[in-house]
Coordinates of C-alpha atoms in Angstrom, one line a residue:
X1 CA 84.9 -109.9 92.7
X2 CA 85.0 -106.4 91.3
X3 CA 87.6 -105.5 93.9
X4 CA 89.8 -108.4 93.0
X5 CA 90.0 -107.3 89.4
X6 CA 92.0 -104.3 90.6
X7 CA 94.8 -106.7 91.3
X8 CA 95.8 -106.4 87.7
X9 CA 96.6 -102.8 88.3
X10 CA 98.8 -103.5 91.3
X11 CA 100.5 -106.7 90.1
X12 CA 103.9 -105.1 89.5
X13 CA 103.7 -102.3 92.0
X14 CA 105.3 -103.1 95.4
X15 CA 103.6 -101.2 98.1
X16 CA 105.8 -98.5 99.6
X17 CA 105.1 -99.9 103.0
X18 CA 107.6 -102.7 102.3
X19 CA 110.4 -100.1 102.0
X20 CA 110.0 -98.7 105.5
X21 CA 112.2 -100.6 107.9
X22 CA 110.3 -98.9 110.7
X23 CA 107.3 -101.1 109.9
X24 CA 109.2 -104.4 109.8
X25 CA 107.6 -105.6 113.0
X26 CA 104.1 -104.3 112.2
X27 CA 101.5 -107.0 112.0
X28 CA 97.8 -106.7 111.3
X29 CA 95.9 -106.8 114.5
X30 CA 93.8 -109.8 113.3
X31 CA 96.8 -112.0 112.6
X32 CA 98.5 -114.0 115.4
X33 CA 101.7 -115.3 114.1
X34 CA 102.2 -117.6 117.1
X35 CA 99.8 -119.9 115.4
X36 CA 101.1 -119.8 111.8
X37 CA 100.8 -123.3 110.5
X38 CA 99.5 -124.6 113.8
X39 CA 98.8 -128.1 112.5
X40 CA 99.4 -131.4 114.1
X41 CA 102.6 -132.9 112.8
X42 CA 102.6 -136.6 112.0
X43 CA 105.7 -138.0 113.7
X44 CA 105.5 -141.6 112.5
X45 CA 108.5 -143.2 110.9
X46 CA 107.0 -143.1 107.4
X47 CA 106.7 -139.3 107.6
X48 CA 110.2 -138.9 108.9
X49 CA 111.5 -141.0 106.1
X50 CA 109.7 -138.8 103.6
X51 CA 111.1 -135.7 105.2
X52 CA 114.6 -137.0 104.7
X53 CA 114.1 -138.2 101.1
X54 CA 112.7 -135.3 99.2
X55 CA 115.4 -132.7 98.6
X56 CA 115.9 -132.5 102.4
X57 CA 112.7 -130.6 102.6
X58 CA 111.3 -129.7 106.0
X59 CA 107.7 -128.5 105.9
X60 CA 107.3 -124.9 107.0
X61 CA 104.8 -125.8 109.7
X62 CA 107.3 -128.1 111.5
X63 CA 109.3 -125.2 112.7
X64 CA 107.0 -122.2 112.4
X65 CA 104.7 -123.6 115.0
X66 CA 107.6 -123.9 117.4
X67 CA 108.7 -120.2 117.3
X68 CA 110.5 -119.0 120.4
X69 CA 111.5 -115.5 121.6
X70 CA 115.2 -116.1 121.0
X71 CA 115.7 -112.9 119.0
X72 CA 116.8 -110.8 122.0
X73 CA 120.0 -112.9 122.0
X74 CA 120.9 -111.8 118.5
X75 CA 123.1 -108.7 118.4
X76 CA 121.7 -105.6 116.8
X77 CA 123.8 -105.9 113.6
X78 CA 122.8 -109.5 113.0
X79 CA 119.1 -108.6 113.5
X80 CA 119.4 -105.9 111.0
X81 CA 121.1 -108.2 108.5
X82 CA 118.2 -110.7 108.9
X83 CA 115.7 -107.9 108.4
X84 CA 117.4 -106.7 105.3
X85 CA 117.6 -110.3 104.0
X86 CA 113.8 -110.8 104.5
X87 CA 113.1 -107.5 102.8
X88 CA 115.4 -108.2 99.9
X89 CA 114.0 -111.7 99.2
X90 CA 110.4 -110.6 99.5
X91 CA 111.1 -107.6 97.3
X92 CA 112.6 -109.9 94.7
X93 CA 109.5 -112.1 94.8
X94 CA 107.2 -109.2 94.4
X95 CA 109.1 -107.6 91.5
X96 CA 110.8 -110.4 89.7
X97 CA 109.0 -113.7 90.2
X98 CA 107.7 -114.8 86.8
X99 CA 104.1 -114.0 87.3
X100 CA 103.4 -113.5 83.6
X101 CA 105.0 -116.9 82.6
X102 CA 103.1 -118.6 85.4
X103 CA 99.8 -117.1 84.3
X104 CA 100.5 -118.2 80.8
X105 CA 101.7 -121.7 81.3
X106 CA 99.7 -122.6 84.3
X107 CA 96.5 -121.2 82.9
X108 CA 95.5 -119.0 85.9
X109 CA 93.7 -115.7 85.7
X110 CA 95.2 -112.2 86.0
X111 CA 93.8 -111.1 89.3
X112 CA 94.9 -109.9 92.7
X113 CA 93.8 -113.2 94.2
X114 CA 96.0 -115.3 91.9
X115 CA 98.9 -112.9 92.0
X116 CA 98.8 -113.2 95.8
X117 CA 98.6 -117.0 95.6
X118 CA 101.8 -117.1 93.5
X119 CA 103.5 -114.7 95.9
X120 CA 102.7 -116.8 98.9
X121 CA 103.8 -119.9 97.0
X122 CA 107.3 -118.4 96.5
X123 CA 107.5 -117.3 100.1
X124 CA 106.6 -120.9 101.1
X125 CA 109.4 -122.2 98.8
X126 CA 111.9 -120.0 100.6
X127 CA 110.5 -121.1 103.9
X128 CA 111.1 -124.8 103.2
X129 CA 114.8 -123.9 102.6
X130 CA 115.0 -121.7 105.7
X131 CA 113.5 -124.4 107.8
X132 CA 117.0 -126.1 107.9
X133 CA 118.6 -123.0 109.4
X134 CA 117.2 -123.1 112.9
X135 CA 116.3 -119.9 114.7
X136 CA 117.8 -117.5 112.1
X137 CA 116.0 -119.2 109.3
X138 CA 112.8 -119.0 111.3
X139 CA 113.4 -115.3 112.0
X140 CA 113.8 -114.5 108.2
X141 CA 110.7 -116.4 107.3
X142 CA 108.6 -114.7 110.0
X143 CA 109.8 -111.3 108.9
X144 CA 108.8 -112.1 105.3
X145 CA 105.3 -113.1 106.5
X146 CA 105.0 -110.0 108.7
X147 CA 106.0 -107.7 105.7
X148 CA 103.7 -109.5 103.4
X149 CA 100.6 -109.2 105.7
X150 CA 101.4 -105.5 106.2
X151 CA 101.4 -105.0 102.4
X152 CA 98.2 -107.0 101.9
X153 CA 96.5 -104.8 104.5
X154 CA 97.6 -101.7 102.7
X155 CA 96.4 -103.0 99.3
X156 CA 93.0 -103.9 100.7
X157 CA 92.7 -100.4 102.2
X158 CA 93.6 -99.0 98.8
X159 CA 90.9 -101.0 97.2
X160 CA 88.4 -99.7 99.7
X161 CA 89.5 -96.1 99.1
X162 CA 89.3 -96.4 95.3
X163 CA 85.9 -98.1 95.4
X164 CA 84.4 -95.7 98.0
X165 CA 82.9 -98.6 99.8
X166 CA 83.5 -100.5 103.0
X167 CA 85.3 -103.8 102.2
X168 CA 85.6 -104.8 105.8
X169 CA 89.4 -104.9 105.8
X170 CA 89.7 -107.1 108.9
X171 CA 87.3 -109.6 107.6
X172 CA 89.2 -109.9 104.3
X173 CA 92.5 -110.2 106.1
X174 CA 91.1 -113.1 108.2
X175 CA 89.9 -114.8 105.0
X176 CA 93.3 -114.4 103.3
X177 CA 95.1 -115.6 106.4
X178 CA 92.9 -118.7 106.7
X179 CA 93.4 -119.4 102.9
X180 CA 97.2 -119.1 103.2
X181 CA 97.3 -121.5 106.2
X182 CA 95.3 -124.0 104.3
X183 CA 97.5 -123.6 101.2
X184 CA 100.7 -124.0 103.1
X185 CA 99.3 -127.1 104.8
X186 CA 98.4 -128.6 101.4
X187 CA 101.8 -127.7 100.0
X188 CA 103.6 -129.2 103.0
X189 CA 101.7 -132.4 102.5
X190 CA 102.4 -132.4 98.7
X191 CA 106.1 -131.6 98.8
X192 CA 107.0 -134.5 101.1
X193 CA 105.2 -137.0 98.8
X194 CA 105.4 -138.0 95.1
X195 CA 104.8 -135.7 92.2
X196 CA 101.3 -137.0 92.1
X197 CA 100.8 -135.9 95.7
X198 CA 102.1 -132.5 95.0
X199 CA 99.9 -132.2 91.9
X200 CA 96.9 -133.2 94.0
X201 CA 97.7 -130.4 96.5
X202 CA 98.2 -127.8 93.7
X203 CA 95.0 -129.0 92.0
X204 CA 93.1 -128.5 95.2
X205 CA 94.5 -125.0 95.8
X206 CA 93.7 -123.8 92.2
X207 CA 90.2 -125.3 92.3
X208 CA 89.5 -123.5 95.6
X209 CA 90.5 -120.3 93.8
X210 CA 88.0 -120.9 91.0
X211 CA 90.6 -121.7 88.4
X212 CA 88.3 -124.2 86.5
X213 CA 90.2 -123.8 83.2
X214 CA 93.4 -125.3 84.5
X215 CA 94.2 -128.6 82.8
X216 CA 96.3 -131.6 84.0
X217 CA 99.3 -130.5 81.9
X218 CA 99.2 -127.1 83.6
X219 CA 99.5 -128.7 87.0
X220 CA 102.4 -130.8 85.7
X221 CA 104.2 -127.6 84.7
X222 CA 103.7 -126.1 88.2
X223 CA 104.9 -129.3 89.8
X224 CA 108.1 -129.2 87.8
X225 CA 108.5 -125.5 88.6
X226 CA 108.3 -126.2 92.4
X227 CA 110.6 -129.2 92.2
X228 CA 113.1 -127.1 90.2
X229 CA 113.2 -124.3 92.7
X230 CA 113.3 -126.6 95.7
X231 CA 116.5 -128.0 94.3
X232 CA 118.0 -124.6 93.4
X233 CA 117.2 -123.2 96.9
X234 CA 118.7 -126.3 98.5
X235 CA 122.1 -125.5 97.0
X236 CA 122.2 -122.1 98.7
X237 CA 123.8 -121.5 102.1
X238 CA 122.2 -119.2 104.7
X239 CA 125.1 -116.8 104.4
X240 CA 124.8 -116.6 100.7
X241 CA 121.1 -115.6 101.2
X242 CA 122.0 -113.1 103.9
X243 CA 124.9 -111.5 102.0
X244 CA 123.2 -111.3 98.6
X245 CA 119.4 -111.6 99.0
X246 CA 118.9 -109.5 95.8
X247 CA 120.5 -112.3 93.8
X248 CA 117.8 -114.8 94.7
X249 CA 115.8 -114.2 91.6
X250 CA 113.0 -116.6 90.7
X251 CA 112.7 -117.1 86.9
X252 CA 110.8 -119.5 84.7
X253 CA 113.4 -122.1 83.7
X254 CA 114.1 -122.7 80.0
X255 CA 113.8 -126.4 80.4
X256 CA 110.2 -126.0 81.7
X257 CA 109.4 -123.5 78.9
X258 CA 110.4 -126.1 76.4
X259 CA 108.3 -128.7 78.1
X260 CA 105.3 -126.3 78.0
X261 CA 105.7 -126.1 74.2
X262 CA 105.8 -129.8 74.0
X263 CA 102.8 -130.2 76.2
X264 CA 100.7 -127.8 74.1
X265 CA 101.6 -129.6 70.9
X266 CA 100.3 -132.9 72.3
X267 CA 97.1 -131.6 73.9

């Protein structure tokens, strides 16, 4: 827990490793991306109906588990475009996602663990949109994950260096990887259901993270935040995301801020 408190120090400092295109394809040795979100998909008619009824959302695992080595067929210029898109979107999440507002309104602690949870939640939001874009969408999402895991590995190593103790980097990476898989599974299940289903998934995630002070109205705020950005991302085309990834800036919507004030006054 002492190591996690250092997350406050790094919460707005993007690791320089993300800025090196040479490391785009680097993946931690303990992570096998061929099994990202390798969950059994329910293919019954009820699930299919849900998938088509909630903002055209396609759960991340539905396409990430079917990744193919099609990338050799992309020309070099297009591959570079997709790499820069992934880098631009991830950099925007790291540097501009409303972490402070989310901590304040959702009632979560200021720690590396919760910062990382909010980062992976935003990556998942982008992933649900990219799921509609076939192989190129899959490529961008996988690149974002690869860059993220590279950065997490560097952060854990930095913790180890600063604390002068062995933190067992590979073990911690495995734990984070398992946690993200579980969180994405819960989010996928929640987004295809009602607001109550999504709230239940978010409640489970935050409780697993030890966020015992979170109240029901905090979860409601997070549900509205996710629904808002699902709709906003749904309005973007792939080419808009590729041409101007830096313009995809997550912010805390004013309408939700006003709701936060209202919720506080009644609780």
